[in-house]
Coordinates of C-alpha atoms and ligand atoms in Angstrom, one line a residue:
X1138 CA -14.4 -2.9 -21.8
X1139 CA -13.3 0.2 -24.2
X1140 CA -8.8 -0.4 -24.3
X1141 CA -6.9 3.0 -24.6
X1142 CA -7.4 4.2 -21.0
X1143 CA -4.5 6.1 -19.2
X1144 CA -4.0 5.6 -15.4
X1145 CA -3.9 7.5 -12.8
X1146 CA -5.4 5.3 -10.1
X1147 CA -3.9 3.7 -7.1
X1148 CA -4.7 0.5 -7.9
X1149 CA -4.7 -1.1 -10.6
X1150 CA -1.8 0.7 -12.2
X1151 CA -0.5 1.2 -16.1
X1152 CA 1.5 -2.2 -16.0
X1153 CA 5.2 -2.4 -18.5
X1154 CA 4.9 -4.7 -21.3
X1155 CA 7.6 -7.4 -20.2
X1156 CA 4.9 -7.5 -17.7
X1157 CA 1.4 -7.7 -19.5
X1158 CA 3.5 -10.6 -21.8
X1159 CA 3.5 -12.9 -18.8
X1160 CA 0.5 -12.0 -17.8
X1161 CA -0.9 -14.3 -21.4
X1162 CA 1.3 -17.0 -20.6
X1163 CA 0.8 -20.0 -19.7
X1164 CA 0.0 -20.6 -16.0
X1165 CA 3.0 -24.1 -15.0
X1166 CA 1.7 -26.4 -12.2
X1167 CA 3.5 -25.4 -9.0
X1168 CA 4.0 -28.2 -6.8
X1169 CA 8.0 -28.1 -8.0
X1170 CA 11.1 -27.3 -6.6
X1171 CA 10.8 -25.2 -10.3
X1172 CA 8.2 -23.1 -8.9
X1173 CA 9.6 -22.7 -4.8
X1174 CA 12.8 -21.6 -5.9
X1175 CA 10.9 -18.6 -7.6
X1176 CA 8.3 -18.2 -4.9
X1177 CA 11.6 -18.4 -2.0
X1178 CA 13.8 -15.8 -4.4
X1179 CA 10.4 -13.5 -4.1
X1180 CA 11.1 -13.6 -0.4
X1181 CA 14.6 -12.4 -0.1
X1182 CA 14.0 -10.1 -2.8
X1183 CA 11.4 -9.1 -0.8
X1184 CA 12.5 -8.8 2.2
X1185 CA 15.8 -7.3 0.6
X1186 CA 14.0 -4.7 -0.9
X1187 CA 12.0 -3.1 2.3
X1188 CA 15.0 -3.4 4.5
X1189 CA 14.5 -6.1 7.4
X1190 CA 16.7 -9.5 8.2
X1191 CA 16.7 -12.2 6.2
X1192 CA 15.1 -13.6 9.5
X1193 CA 12.4 -12.3 8.9
X1194 CA 9.1 -14.4 6.9
X1195 CA 6.8 -13.7 4.6
X1196 CA 3.5 -14.6 4.0
X1197 CA 1.9 -15.1 0.5
X1198 CA -1.8 -14.8 0.4
X1199 CA -4.2 -14.7 -2.3
X1200 CA -6.3 -11.9 -1.2
X1201 CA -6.5 -7.8 -2.4
X1202 CA -4.2 -5.6 0.5
X1203 CA -7.5 -5.4 2.3
X1204 CA -7.7 -9.9 3.3
X1205 CA -4.0 -9.3 4.3
X1206 CA -4.6 -6.8 6.7
X1207 CA -7.4 -8.9 8.1
X1208 CA -4.5 -12.6 8.7
X1209 CA -2.4 -10.1 9.7
X1210 CA -4.3 -8.7 12.4
X1211 CA -6.3 -12.5 13.4
X1212 CA -3.3 -13.8 13.4
X1213 CA -1.2 -11.6 15.9
X1214 CA -3.5 -10.6 18.5
X1215 CA -7.3 -11.4 20.4
X1216 CA -8.9 -10.4 24.0
X1217 CA -5.6 -10.0 25.8
X1218 CA -4.4 -6.9 23.6
X1219 CA -5.2 -3.2 23.3
X1220 CA -4.0 -2.1 19.7
X1221 CA -3.7 2.2 19.0
X1222 CA -5.9 2.6 15.5
X1223 CA -4.3 6.0 13.7
X1224 CA -7.8 6.9 11.6
X1225 CA -6.8 9.8 8.4
X1226 CA -9.6 8.4 6.7
X1227 CA -11.2 4.8 4.9
X1228 CA -8.2 3.0 5.3
X1229 CA -7.7 3.6 9.4
X1230 CA -10.9 3.2 9.9
X1231 CA -10.2 -0.5 7.8
X1232 CA -7.9 -1.3 10.7
X1233 CA -10.8 0.2 13.0
X1234 CA -13.1 -2.1 11.6
X1235 CA -11.8 -5.2 11.4
X1236 CA -10.3 -4.9 15.1
X1237 CA -14.4 -4.2 16.0
X1238 CA -15.0 -8.1 13.8
X1239 CA -12.5 -9.9 15.9
X1240 CA -13.5 -8.0 19.3
X1241 CA -10.0 -6.6 19.9
X1242 CA -9.5 -3.6 22.3
X1243 CA -8.9 -0.9 20.8
X1244 CA -7.8 3.2 20.8
X1245 CA -8.8 5.1 17.5
X1246 CA -6.4 8.7 17.0
X1247 CA -9.2 10.8 14.7
X1248 CA -7.4 12.6 12.6
X1249 CA -8.8 15.4 10.8
X1250 CA -8.4 15.4 7.1
X1251 CA -4.8 15.6 5.8
X1252 CA -3.6 16.0 9.1
X1253 CA -0.5 14.4 10.4
X1254 CA 0.2 12.8 13.4
X1255 CA 2.5 14.8 15.6
X1256 CA 4.4 13.3 17.6
X1257 CA 2.7 15.8 20.1
X1258 CA 0.0 14.3 19.6
X1259 CA 1.1 10.3 19.4
X1260 CA 3.2 10.8 22.6
X1261 CA -0.4 11.9 25.1
X1262 CA -1.3 7.6 23.8
X1263 CA 2.2 7.3 26.2
X1264 CA 2.3 4.9 29.5
X1265 CA -1.7 3.6 29.2
X1266 CA -0.2 -0.4 28.0
X1267 CA -1.3 -1.0 24.4
X1268 CA 0.4 -3.4 23.0
X1269 CA 0.3 -3.4 18.4
X1270 CA 0.1 -0.2 16.8
X1271 CA -1.9 -0.1 13.4
X1272 CA -0.8 2.4 10.8
X1273 CA -1.2 3.0 7.8
X1274 CA 2.5 4.1 5.9
X1275 CA 0.1 6.4 3.3
X1276 CA -3.3 7.5 3.7
X1277 CA -4.1 6.6 0.6
X1278 CA -7.8 7.9 0.3
X1279 CA -6.1 12.0 1.4
X1280 CA -2.9 11.7 0.7
X1281 CA -1.2 11.7 3.9
X1282 CA 2.4 10.4 4.2
X1283 CA 3.3 9.0 8.0
X1284 CA 5.9 9.6 9.8
X1285 CA 6.9 6.3 10.1
X1286 CA 10.1 6.7 12.5
X1287 CA 8.9 8.3 14.8
X1288 CA 6.3 7.0 14.9
X1289 CA 8.7 3.6 15.3
X1290 CA 10.2 5.5 18.4
X1291 CA 7.0 5.5 19.9
X1292 CA 6.2 1.6 19.7
X1293 CA 9.7 1.3 20.2
X1294 CA 9.3 2.6 24.0
X1295 CA 6.1 1.7 24.9
X1296 CA 7.4 -2.1 24.1
X1297 CA 4.1 -1.9 21.7
X1298 CA 4.1 -4.4 18.6
X1299 CA 3.8 -2.0 15.2
X1300 CA 1.8 -2.7 12.5
X1301 CA 2.2 -0.6 9.2
X1302 CA -0.6 -0.9 5.3
X1303 CA 2.5 0.3 3.0
X1304 CA 0.5 -1.5 0.4
X1305 CA 0.1 2.2 -1.6
X1306 CA 3.5 3.2 -0.4
X1307 CA 6.2 0.2 -0.6
X1308 CA 8.3 1.2 -3.4
X1309 CA 6.9 4.5 -3.8
X1310 CA 8.6 5.8 -0.3
X1311 CA 11.7 4.8 1.7
X1312 CA 11.0 2.1 3.8
X1313 CA 12.6 1.3 6.6
X1314 CA 11.5 -2.2 8.2
X1315 CA 13.8 -3.0 10.6
X1316 CA 15.4 0.7 11.2
X1317 CA 12.3 2.2 11.8
X1318 CA 11.2 -0.2 14.6
X1319 CA 8.8 -2.0 12.1
X1320 CA 6.8 -5.8 12.8
X1321 CA 5.0 -6.9 10.5
X1322 CA 4.3 -5.1 7.1
X1323 CA 2.0 -5.1 4.6
X1324 CA 2.1 -5.1 0.5
X1325 CA -0.4 -6.2 -2.5
X1326 CA 0.4 -6.3 -6.0
X1327 CA -2.4 -3.9 -7.3
X1328 CA -0.1 -0.4 -6.0
X1329 CA 3.9 0.4 -7.0
X1330 CA 4.6 -3.6 -7.8
X1331 CA 2.6 -2.4 -11.0
X1332 CA 1.5 -6.1 -11.5
X1333 CA -2.4 -7.6 -11.7
X1334 CA -4.1 -7.3 -8.9
X1335 CA -4.9 -10.5 -6.6
X1336 CA -1.4 -11.1 -4.5
X1337 CA -0.1 -8.8 -1.5
X1338 CA 2.3 -10.5 1.2
X1339 CA 2.6 -10.5 5.4
X1340 CA 6.8 -9.5 6.1
X1341 CA 7.2 -10.5 9.8
X1342 CA 10.1 -10.0 11.5
X1343 CA 11.7 -12.7 13.7
X1344 CA 8.8 -11.4 17.1
X1345 CA 6.3 -11.0 15.5
X1346 CA 6.3 -14.8 13.3
X1347 CA 7.6 -16.6 18.5
X1348 CA 3.6 -14.4 18.9
X1349 CA 2.2 -15.3 15.4
X1350 CA 2.7 -18.9 17.0
X1351 CA 1.3 -18.3 19.8
X1352 CA -1.4 -17.5 19.1
X1353 CA -4.2 -20.0 18.1
X1354 CA -5.9 -18.5 15.4
X1355 CA -10.3 -19.6 14.4
X1356 CA -9.4 -19.5 9.9
X1357 CA -8.5 -22.2 7.7
X1358 CA -6.9 -20.1 5.0
X1359 CA -6.1 -17.1 5.7
X1360 CA -4.5 -19.6 9.2
X1361 CA -0.4 -17.7 8.8
X1362 CA 1.0 -20.4 10.4
X1363 CA 0.6 -22.9 7.9
X1364 CA 1.6 -20.4 5.1
X1365 CA 5.1 -19.4 7.2
X1366 CA 5.6 -23.1 7.4
X1367 CA 4.3 -23.9 3.8
X1368 CA 6.7 -20.7 2.3
X1369 CA 10.1 -22.2 4.7
X1370 CA 10.2 -24.6 1.5
X1371 CA 8.9 -21.7 -1.1
X1372 CA 5.1 -22.9 -1.3
X1373 CA 1.7 -22.3 0.0
X1374 CA -0.9 -24.1 1.8
X1375 CA -3.3 -23.3 -0.9
X1376 CA -3.9 -22.6 -4.6
X1377 CA -1.4 -19.1 -5.3
X1378 CA -2.3 -17.1 -7.7
X1379 CA 1.0 -18.7 -9.8
X1380 CA 0.8 -15.6 -12.9
X1381 CA 1.2 -13.2 -10.8
X1382 CA 3.8 -14.6 -8.4
X1383 CA 5.7 -15.8 -11.4
X1384 CA 4.9 -11.4 -12.7
X1385 CA 6.3 -10.6 -9.1
X1386 CA 9.3 -12.6 -10.1
X1387 CA 10.3 -11.4 -12.1
X1388 CA 9.6 -7.2 -11.0
X1389 CA 11.6 -8.2 -7.7
X1390 CA 14.7 -8.6 -9.5
X1391 CA 13.7 -5.8 -11.9
X1392 CA 13.9 -3.1 -9.4
X1393 CA 16.5 -5.1 -7.8
X1394 CA 18.3 -4.9 -10.4
X1395 CA 17.9 -1.1 -11.3
X1396 CA 18.2 0.2 -7.7
X1397 CA 15.6 0.4 -5.4
X1398 CA 16.9 4.1 -4.9
X1399 CA 16.0 5.2 -8.3
X1400 CA 12.8 3.7 -9.1
X1401 CA 11.4 5.4 -5.4
X1402 CA 14.0 8.2 -7.0
X1403 CA 11.8 8.3 -10.5
X1404 CA 8.4 8.4 -9.2
X1405 CA 9.4 10.9 -6.8
X1406 CA 10.5 13.2 -9.6
X1407 CA 7.1 12.2 -11.5
X1408 CA 4.9 13.6 -8.6
X1409 CA 7.2 17.1 -8.2
X1410 CA 6.3 17.3 -11.9
X1411 CA 3.0 17.1 -12.0
X1412 CA 3.0 19.2 -8.4
X1413 CA 4.7 22.4 -10.4
X1414 CA 2.5 21.9 -13.2
X1415 CA -0.7 21.5 -11.4
X1416 CA -0.2 25.0 -10.0
X1417 CA -1.3 27.7 -12.2
X1418 CA -5.1 25.3 -12.4
X1419 CA -7.8 25.8 -9.6
X1420 CA -7.0 23.0 -7.2
X1421 CA -5.4 23.5 -3.5
X1422 CA -3.5 19.5 -2.5
X1423 CA -5.3 19.3 1.2
X1424 CA -2.3 18.0 3.1
X1425 CA 0.0 17.9 5.3
X1426 CA 2.6 15.4 4.4
X1427 CA 2.5 13.6 1.1
X1428 CA 3.7 10.8 -0.4
X1429 CA 5.2 10.4 -3.0
X1430 CA 2.4 8.0 -4.4
X1431 CA -0.2 10.4 -5.2
X1432 CA -1.6 14.0 -4.9
X1433 CA -5.0 15.1 -3.3
X1434 CA -6.9 17.8 -5.4
X1435 CA -9.6 19.9 -4.7
X1436 CA -11.4 22.4 -6.5
X1437 CA -10.9 25.3 -5.5
X1438 CA -14.0 26.9 -7.6
X1439 CA -16.5 25.0 -5.3
X1440 CA -16.7 22.7 -8.1
X1441 CA -17.4 18.9 -7.8
X1442 CA -14.0 16.1 -7.9
X1443 CA -16.6 13.3 -9.1
X1444 CA -17.0 15.9 -11.9
X1445 CA -14.1 16.1 -13.0
X1446 CA -12.8 12.6 -12.5
X1447 CA -16.0 11.9 -14.5
X1448 CA -15.6 15.0 -17.6
X1449 CA -12.2 13.1 -17.7
X1450 CA -12.7 10.0 -19.0
X1451 CA -16.0 10.9 -21.1
X1452 CA -13.5 12.9 -22.8
X1453 CA -10.3 11.6 -22.8
X1454 CA -10.6 8.3 -21.9
X1455 CA -7.6 8.7 -18.2
X1456 CA -8.9 7.8 -15.1
X1457 CA -7.7 9.7 -12.4
X1458 CA -8.9 7.5 -8.8
X1459 CA -12.2 9.4 -7.5
X1460 CA -13.1 9.5 -3.6
X1461 CA -15.8 7.9 -1.6
X1462 CA -17.8 9.0 1.4
X1463 CA -17.6 12.3 2.3
X1464 CA -14.6 13.5 0.3
X1465 CA -16.6 12.3 -3.5
X1466 CA -16.7 16.9 -4.3
X1467 CA -14.0 17.7 -2.9
X1468 CA -11.4 15.4 -3.7
X1469 CA -10.4 14.1 -6.3
X1470 CA -6.6 12.5 -6.8
X1471 CA -4.0 11.2 -8.7
X1472 CA -1.5 9.0 -9.0
X1473 CA 2.3 8.6 -10.0
X1474 CA 2.6 5.1 -9.3
X1475 CA 2.7 1.7 -12.2
X1476 CA 4.0 2.5 -15.9
X1477 CA 4.2 6.2 -16.0
X1478 CA 6.4 8.9 -17.0
X1479 CA 7.0 12.6 -17.2
X1480 CA 4.5 12.9 -21.3
X1481 CA 2.1 11.3 -19.1
X1482 CA 1.8 14.0 -17.3
X1483 CA 0.9 16.2 -19.9
X1484 CA -1.7 14.7 -21.3
X1485 CA -2.8 14.8 -17.9
X1486 CA -2.4 18.2 -18.0
X1487 CA -3.6 18.8 -21.8
X1488 CA -7.0 17.9 -21.0
X1489 CA -6.6 19.9 -18.1
X1490 CA -6.6 22.8 -20.2
X1491 CA -8.8 21.8 -22.0
X1492 CA -11.1 21.7 -19.3
X1493 CA -10.1 25.0 -18.2
X1494 CA -10.6 26.3 -22.0
X1495 CA -13.7 25.5 -22.0
X1496 CA -14.7 27.2 -19.2
X1497 CA -15.3 23.3 -16.9
X1498 CA -12.6 24.2 -14.6
Ligands
LIG977 C1 -5.0 0.0 -2.3 C2 -4.8 0.0 -0.4 C3 -5.9 -1.4 0.2 C4 -6.0 -2.4 -0.3 O1 -7.0 -2.7 -0.7 P1 -7.6 -4.1 -1.4 O2 -9.0 -3.0 -2.8 O3 -7.9 -4.6 -1.0 O4 -6.2 -4.6 -2.1 C5 -4.9 -1.0 1.8 N1 -4.0 -0.3 2.5 C6 -3.9 0.9 1.6 C7 -3.7 2.4 2.7 C8 -3.8 1.4 0.6 O5 -3.7 2.0 -0.3

């Protein structure tokens, strides 16, 4: 495959030189004290960067983010539960699918494309006996960033467990797990962590760990109790993606050193730079509440979004994120996570200017 591409995708994303160098190194044996201490440090740093108590636990799964979404739900909930699922696009839909597969009672708050979840809408579901809430922090398929603090207050009033897939938002937007009353957070390596795909993490507060221990799960590989038990000594039940966990350690230490706020601010500046530069082109940004991670673009002139994605890929080696399903022709997304800076934005803007000159957009 050609290697001189530029990624504005939302995972995998551009990785920096140090991370790529580590990726080229030999893989050590992992049932060692040295690897255990690296893993314990990974856990400590992830919890710190999520703003959760050190008493919370992290499980590291060798799986993409969807594996962690499935593991979280099947370990926490059973047929006695009744969940509320926010579906604003294909990632919310994924939570719904998991509930269907495991026969877990659930109701859906269905949102239109680009629509945010308002307090009025949410509070229609008060006092109905829900035991848990499933939401994506950022519905990556449409570029809507939900008000997690508002949802957390609702869950706390309703005594519901609050489960957040923060996969495309972690390190791109602020995230206060404890303050926002989030019980379980899911993240994955290939988004703003800017690592190769292959590792996901589930972070659970104390009451969630208790709930998981009291629930029986029929699964060998994704039994979170085993991950929590092994995690106490910095290990995983099975062979993990050792190389990515070493890269993760490097990355987390880097973020901690630079400062979480600075990392988020850099993404915000990059997103705002792009949004100001794209304003003169024939697109709208159809999202009521944007994450720093992504800008969704809808062509104004009826041109196919998928065609624009293909044209940029074929002619400039630039990869945006195309949409699937019903949004294929109406929405293309530009990512601001990974090793990108404002001059990369200029490369994309120059390509769009060139397309404009040629009469393509
Ligand atoms: C990327 C992403 C996922 C996980 O997708 P995988 O392909 O399984 O890694 C889940 N939720 C959201 C919101 C995402 O952006």
